[in-house]
Amino acid sequence: MGGVAASISKTAAAPIERVKLLIQNQGAMIAAGRLSSPYNGILDCFKRTYAEEGLASFWRGNGTNVIRYFPTQALNFAFKDDFKRKLGYKKADGFGLWVFGNVASGAAAGATSSLFVYSLDYARTRLSADLKNVGKGGQRQYTGLIDVYRQTLRSDGIVGLYRGFVPSVLGIIVYRGLYFGGYDTVKDTVLVGPLKGNFLASFAVGWMCTTGAALASYPMDTIRRRMMMT
């Protein structure tokens, strides 16, 4: 059920995600002749994308994103528990070491799992930012996921599928470290007593950890997306 819920939520949020990627990569798209002029904000991006490509285009790349979710989550949690066991820090070892263990295990899990799923993230970015060429009769560069792999491997080899990998890992270390480590730490220190098992309290803690981690890692996300487009 968790996977189904995640697929539905990602599909529902796909238009926002595509607009985010288009705005992040508009410089590269202008240079490639796929965008005539910069977007004047989020609403302008929504309006122009709908007018030029239609409603269905907001879900371009969503299938790849949904496929990517399952191995990413499975690997993240598997590696996180493994790294946490190997570090072995408990509350009894001191608060500082305990927090470090939570953050380090989450960061290591995210960085390690990225080795296996990064090419899917690369393909999803290329598909989402693949606007119809304004100078070639509205043609796209890629026909789908397999075509992204085929063209990239032909032109750049396996290395091409890992463009932006280093800033991606740095961003993952920050995001997963704060997300997993922060949640584990706050959960065990705040969600105690009357707050233990409280839905609203758990939701608030999860939201704060997710938002904080996303804000801290966003600059690295922009850098890696732009490197993917070079």
mmCIF file of C-alpha atoms in Angstrom:
data_model
loop_
_atom_site.group_PDB
_atom_site.id
_atom_site.type_symbol
_atom_site.label_atom_id
_atom_site.label_comp_id
_atom_site.label_asym_id
_atom_site.label_seq_id
_atom_site.Cartn_x
_atom_site.Cartn_y
_atom_site.Cartn_z
ATOM 1 C CA MET A 1 0.000 0.000 0.000
ATOM 2 C CA GLY A 2 2.876 2.352 0.721
ATOM 3 C CA GLY A 3 4.163 2.024 -2.827
ATOM 4 C CA VAL A 4 0.714 2.628 -4.302
ATOM 5 C CA ALA A 5 0.224 5.708 -2.132
ATOM 6 C CA ALA A 6 3.646 7.038 -3.146
ATOM 7 C CA SER A 7 2.875 6.475 -6.836
ATOM 8 C CA ILE A 8 -0.404 8.366 -6.502
ATOM 9 C CA SER A 9 1.197 11.247 -4.606
ATOM 10 C CA LYS A 10 4.059 11.554 -7.098
ATOM 11 C CA THR A 11 1.620 11.495 -10.006
ATOM 12 C CA ALA A 12 -0.507 14.175 -8.345
ATOM 13 C CA ALA A 13 2.551 16.367 -7.756
ATOM 14 C CA ALA A 14 4.104 15.713 -11.186
ATOM 15 C CA PRO A 15 3.001 19.047 -12.755
ATOM 16 C CA ILE A 16 4.697 20.989 -9.952
ATOM 17 C CA GLU A 17 7.813 18.835 -10.230
ATOM 18 C CA ARG A 18 8.027 19.348 -13.982
ATOM 19 C CA VAL A 19 7.664 23.119 -13.650
ATOM 20 C CA LYS A 20 10.423 23.085 -11.018
ATOM 21 C CA LEU A 21 12.750 21.209 -13.378
ATOM 22 C CA LEU A 22 11.905 23.471 -16.312
ATOM 23 C CA ILE A 23 12.686 26.607 -14.309
ATOM 24 C CA GLN A 24 15.895 25.097 -12.908
ATOM 25 C CA ASN A 25 17.147 24.176 -16.390
ATOM 26 C CA GLN A 26 15.785 26.986 -18.541
ATOM 27 C CA GLY A 27 19.274 28.319 -19.310
ATOM 28 C CA ALA A 28 20.344 25.024 -20.868
ATOM 29 C CA MET A 29 17.075 24.754 -22.783
ATOM 30 C CA ILE A 30 17.467 28.249 -24.249
ATOM 31 C CA ALA A 31 21.029 27.392 -25.325
ATOM 32 C CA ALA A 32 19.749 24.199 -26.985
ATOM 33 C CA GLY A 33 17.027 26.066 -28.863
ATOM 34 C CA ARG A 34 14.177 24.400 -26.966
ATOM 35 C CA LEU A 35 13.002 27.515 -25.151
ATOM 36 C CA SER A 36 12.553 30.876 -26.828
ATOM 37 C CA SER A 37 12.827 33.087 -23.728
ATOM 38 C CA PRO A 38 13.186 32.725 -19.939
ATOM 39 C CA TYR A 39 10.156 32.047 -17.780
ATOM 40 C CA ASN A 40 8.816 34.933 -15.720
ATOM 41 C CA GLY A 41 8.073 32.789 -12.702
ATOM 42 C CA ILE A 42 6.046 29.710 -11.821
ATOM 43 C CA LEU A 43 2.706 30.860 -13.240
ATOM 44 C CA ASP A 44 4.292 31.875 -16.543
ATOM 45 C CA CYS A 45 5.930 28.447 -16.804
ATOM 46 C CA PHE A 46 2.598 26.705 -16.187
ATOM 47 C CA LYS A 47 0.834 28.915 -18.739
ATOM 48 C CA ARG A 48 3.426 28.584 -21.493
ATOM 49 C CA THR A 49 3.900 24.845 -21.041
ATOM 50 C CA TYR A 50 0.149 24.265 -21.238
ATOM 51 C CA ALA A 51 -0.215 26.509 -24.296
ATOM 52 C CA GLU A 52 2.748 25.011 -26.170
ATOM 53 C CA GLU A 53 2.566 21.337 -25.169
ATOM 54 C CA GLY A 54 -0.865 20.639 -23.702
ATOM 55 C CA LEU A 55 -2.079 19.306 -20.368
ATOM 56 C CA ALA A 56 -0.542 15.823 -20.656
ATOM 57 C CA SER A 57 2.963 17.300 -20.930
ATOM 58 C CA PHE A 58 2.938 18.131 -17.211
ATOM 59 C CA TRP A 59 3.336 14.394 -16.548
ATOM 60 C CA ARG A 60 6.293 13.916 -18.906
ATOM 61 C CA GLY A 61 8.943 11.929 -17.016
ATOM 62 C CA ASN A 62 6.528 10.925 -14.260
ATOM 63 C CA GLY A 63 6.600 7.239 -15.159
ATOM 64 C CA THR A 64 10.369 7.163 -14.699
ATOM 65 C CA ASN A 65 10.033 9.004 -11.403
ATOM 66 C CA VAL A 66 7.516 6.450 -10.119
ATOM 67 C CA ILE A 67 9.725 3.535 -11.232
ATOM 68 C CA ARG A 68 12.687 5.151 -9.467
ATOM 69 C CA TYR A 69 10.824 5.419 -6.156
ATOM 70 C CA PHE A 70 10.629 1.711 -5.329
ATOM 71 C CA PRO A 71 14.322 0.733 -5.507
ATOM 72 C CA THR A 72 15.334 4.062 -3.961
ATOM 73 C CA GLN A 73 13.189 3.606 -0.865
ATOM 74 C CA ALA A 74 14.034 -0.071 -0.477
ATOM 75 C CA LEU A 75 17.767 0.588 -0.724
ATOM 76 C CA ASN A 76 17.638 3.658 1.533
ATOM 77 C CA PHE A 77 15.972 1.846 4.408
ATOM 78 C CA ALA A 78 18.012 -1.339 3.965
ATOM 79 C CA PHE A 79 21.313 0.534 3.951
ATOM 80 C CA LYS A 80 20.210 2.877 6.746
ATOM 81 C CA ASP A 81 19.524 0.019 9.146
ATOM 82 C CA ASP A 82 22.779 -1.681 8.153
ATOM 83 C CA PHE A 83 24.890 1.446 8.672
ATOM 84 C CA LYS A 84 23.083 2.190 11.917
ATOM 85 C CA ARG A 85 23.940 -1.271 13.239
ATOM 86 C CA LYS A 86 27.568 -0.908 12.192
ATOM 87 C CA LEU A 87 27.931 2.485 13.870
ATOM 88 C CA GLY A 88 26.160 1.106 16.911
ATOM 89 C CA TYR A 89 25.707 4.389 18.780
ATOM 90 C CA LYS A 90 23.040 4.326 21.480
ATOM 91 C CA LYS A 91 21.605 7.024 23.722
ATOM 92 C CA ALA A 92 23.750 5.615 26.515
ATOM 93 C CA ASP A 93 26.872 6.605 24.546
ATOM 94 C CA GLY A 94 25.957 10.270 24.845
ATOM 95 C CA PHE A 95 23.527 12.537 23.011
ATOM 96 C CA GLY A 96 26.156 13.860 20.573
ATOM 97 C CA LEU A 97 27.301 10.432 19.396
ATOM 98 C CA TRP A 98 23.715 9.217 19.178
ATOM 99 C CA VAL A 99 22.715 12.160 16.940
ATOM 100 C CA PHE A 100 25.846 11.671 14.833
ATOM 101 C CA GLY A 101 24.990 7.999 14.365
ATOM 102 C CA ASN A 102 21.477 8.839 13.162
ATOM 103 C CA VAL A 103 22.688 11.527 10.746
ATOM 104 C CA ALA A 104 25.661 9.531 9.446
ATOM 105 C CA SER A 105 23.656 6.348 8.828
ATOM 106 C CA GLY A 106 20.982 8.276 6.919
ATOM 107 C CA ALA A 107 23.565 10.121 4.821
ATOM 108 C CA ALA A 108 25.549 6.962 4.034
ATOM 109 C CA ALA A 109 22.359 5.113 3.072
ATOM 110 C CA GLY A 110 21.283 7.844 0.653
ATOM 111 C CA ALA A 111 24.711 8.153 -0.951
ATOM 112 C CA THR A 112 25.103 4.380 -1.376
ATOM 113 C CA SER A 113 21.637 3.803 -2.844
ATOM 114 C CA SER A 114 22.269 6.618 -5.327
ATOM 115 C CA LEU A 115 24.946 4.493 -6.994
ATOM 116 C CA PHE A 116 22.214 2.100 -8.131
ATOM 117 C CA VAL A 117 19.388 4.461 -9.109
ATOM 118 C CA TYR A 118 21.117 7.644 -10.292
ATOM 119 C CA SER A 119 20.726 6.859 -13.980
ATOM 120 C CA LEU A 120 16.934 6.785 -13.548
ATOM 121 C CA ASP A 121 17.040 10.227 -11.936
ATOM 122 C CA TYR A 122 19.199 11.457 -14.821
ATOM 123 C CA ALA A 123 16.746 10.049 -17.370
ATOM 124 C CA ARG A 124 13.775 11.546 -15.553
ATOM 125 C CA THR A 125 15.426 14.997 -15.566
ATOM 126 C CA ARG A 126 16.233 14.797 -19.267
ATOM 127 C CA LEU A 127 12.668 13.738 -20.104
ATOM 128 C CA SER A 128 11.047 16.405 -17.929
ATOM 129 C CA ALA A 129 13.218 19.148 -19.420
ATOM 130 C CA ASP A 130 12.727 17.895 -22.988
ATOM 131 C CA LEU A 131 10.609 20.648 -24.494
ATOM 132 C CA LYS A 132 9.503 20.605 -28.098
ATOM 133 C CA ASN A 133 12.213 22.280 -30.182
ATOM 134 C CA VAL A 134 11.035 25.756 -31.152
ATOM 135 C CA GLY A 135 13.137 25.679 -34.324
ATOM 136 C CA LYS A 136 12.528 22.135 -35.584
ATOM 137 C CA GLY A 137 8.805 21.782 -36.006
ATOM 138 C CA GLY A 138 8.093 20.967 -32.387
ATOM 139 C CA GLN A 139 10.220 17.818 -32.241
ATOM 140 C CA ARG A 140 11.496 16.456 -28.937
ATOM 141 C CA GLN A 141 14.994 15.106 -28.382
ATOM 142 C CA TYR A 142 13.836 11.891 -26.684
ATOM 143 C CA THR A 143 10.957 9.521 -27.368
ATOM 144 C CA GLY A 144 11.042 7.952 -23.895
ATOM 145 C CA LEU A 145 13.107 6.407 -21.106
ATOM 146 C CA ILE A 146 14.880 3.806 -23.262
ATOM 147 C CA ASP A 147 15.763 6.465 -25.829
ATOM 148 C CA VAL A 148 17.453 8.589 -23.132
ATOM 149 C CA TYR A 149 19.658 5.641 -22.214
ATOM 150 C CA ARG A 150 20.370 4.780 -25.848
ATOM 151 C CA GLN A 151 21.349 8.307 -26.911
ATOM 152 C CA THR A 152 23.409 9.002 -23.782
ATOM 153 C CA LEU A 153 25.317 5.715 -23.967
ATOM 154 C CA ARG A 154 25.996 6.249 -27.668
ATOM 155 C CA SER A 155 27.351 9.787 -27.232
ATOM 156 C CA ASP A 156 28.993 9.729 -23.786
ATOM 157 C CA GLY A 157 29.127 6.134 -22.593
ATOM 158 C CA ILE A 158 28.189 5.009 -19.093
ATOM 159 C CA VAL A 159 29.815 8.135 -17.614
ATOM 160 C CA GLY A 160 27.141 10.247 -19.284
ATOM 161 C CA LEU A 161 24.448 8.656 -17.120
ATOM 162 C CA TYR A 162 26.266 9.933 -14.021
ATOM 163 C CA ARG A 163 26.598 13.615 -14.907
ATOM 164 C CA GLY A 164 26.203 15.659 -11.748
ATOM 165 C CA PHE A 165 26.747 12.616 -9.540
ATOM 166 C CA VAL A 166 29.183 14.295 -7.117
ATOM 167 C CA PRO A 167 26.947 17.282 -6.229
ATOM 168 C CA SER A 168 24.052 14.836 -6.132
ATOM 169 C CA VAL A 169 25.805 12.719 -3.507
ATOM 170 C CA LEU A 170 26.667 15.835 -1.500
ATOM 171 C CA GLY A 171 23.035 16.917 -1.641
ATOM 172 C CA ILE A 172 21.857 13.441 -0.682
ATOM 173 C CA ILE A 173 24.241 13.380 2.274
ATOM 174 C CA VAL A 174 22.736 16.649 3.495
ATOM 175 C CA TYR A 175 19.121 15.695 2.744
ATOM 176 C CA ARG A 176 19.128 12.093 3.918
ATOM 177 C CA GLY A 177 21.326 12.909 6.866
ATOM 178 C CA LEU A 178 18.918 15.585 8.092
ATOM 179 C CA TYR A 179 15.813 13.649 7.052
ATOM 180 C CA PHE A 180 16.620 10.255 8.540
ATOM 181 C CA GLY A 181 18.917 11.473 11.288
ATOM 182 C CA GLY A 182 16.765 14.432 12.197
ATOM 183 C CA TYR A 183 13.575 12.416 12.307
ATOM 184 C CA ASP A 184 15.085 9.606 14.359
ATOM 185 C CA THR A 185 16.566 12.109 16.798
ATOM 186 C CA VAL A 186 13.485 14.307 17.174
ATOM 187 C CA LYS A 187 11.134 11.318 17.297
ATOM 188 C CA ASP A 188 12.971 9.775 20.221
ATOM 189 C CA THR A 189 13.308 13.052 22.125
ATOM 190 C CA VAL A 190 10.024 14.859 21.370
ATOM 191 C CA LEU A 191 7.491 12.118 20.617
ATOM 192 C CA VAL A 192 7.487 10.722 24.129
ATOM 193 C CA GLY A 193 4.926 10.583 26.910
ATOM 194 C CA PRO A 194 1.519 11.934 25.818
ATOM 195 C CA LEU A 195 2.884 12.734 22.319
ATOM 196 C CA LYS A 196 3.965 9.163 21.614
ATOM 197 C CA GLY A 197 1.735 7.734 18.884
ATOM 198 C CA ASN A 198 -0.005 11.093 18.367
ATOM 199 C CA PHE A 199 -0.762 11.478 14.655
ATOM 200 C CA LEU A 200 -0.600 15.281 14.506
ATOM 201 C CA ALA A 201 2.645 15.403 16.474
ATOM 202 C CA SER A 202 4.222 12.733 14.249
ATOM 203 C CA PHE A 203 3.025 14.574 11.130
ATOM 204 C CA ALA A 204 4.453 17.881 12.383
ATOM 205 C CA VAL A 205 7.828 16.320 13.163
ATOM 206 C CA GLY A 206 7.956 14.583 9.775
ATOM 207 C CA TRP A 207 6.981 17.768 7.943
ATOM 208 C CA MET A 208 9.578 19.877 9.740
ATOM 209 C CA CYS A 209 12.358 17.359 9.110
ATOM 210 C CA THR A 210 11.435 16.949 5.436
ATOM 211 C CA THR A 211 11.124 20.702 4.809
ATOM 212 C CA GLY A 212 14.335 21.526 6.642
ATOM 213 C CA ALA A 213 16.268 18.843 4.774
ATOM 214 C CA ALA A 214 14.875 19.988 1.403
ATOM 215 C CA LEU A 215 15.794 23.640 2.020
ATOM 216 C CA ALA A 216 19.325 22.750 3.106
ATOM 217 C CA SER A 217 20.002 20.511 0.094
ATOM 218 C CA TYR A 218 18.222 22.527 -2.626
ATOM 219 C CA PRO A 219 21.295 24.441 -3.909
ATOM 220 C CA MET A 220 23.071 21.149 -4.618
ATOM 221 C CA ASP A 221 19.941 19.882 -6.367
ATOM 222 C CA THR A 222 19.994 22.860 -8.737
ATOM 223 C CA ILE A 223 23.685 22.327 -9.495
ATOM 224 C CA ARG A 224 23.265 18.637 -10.282
ATOM 225 C CA ARG A 225 20.200 19.230 -12.470
ATOM 226 C CA ARG A 226 22.101 21.766 -14.545
ATOM 227 C CA MET A 227 25.071 19.422 -14.877
ATOM 228 C CA MET A 228 22.691 16.698 -16.087
ATOM 229 C CA MET A 229 21.620 19.003 -18.915
ATOM 230 C CA THR A 230 25.119 19.768 -20.206
#
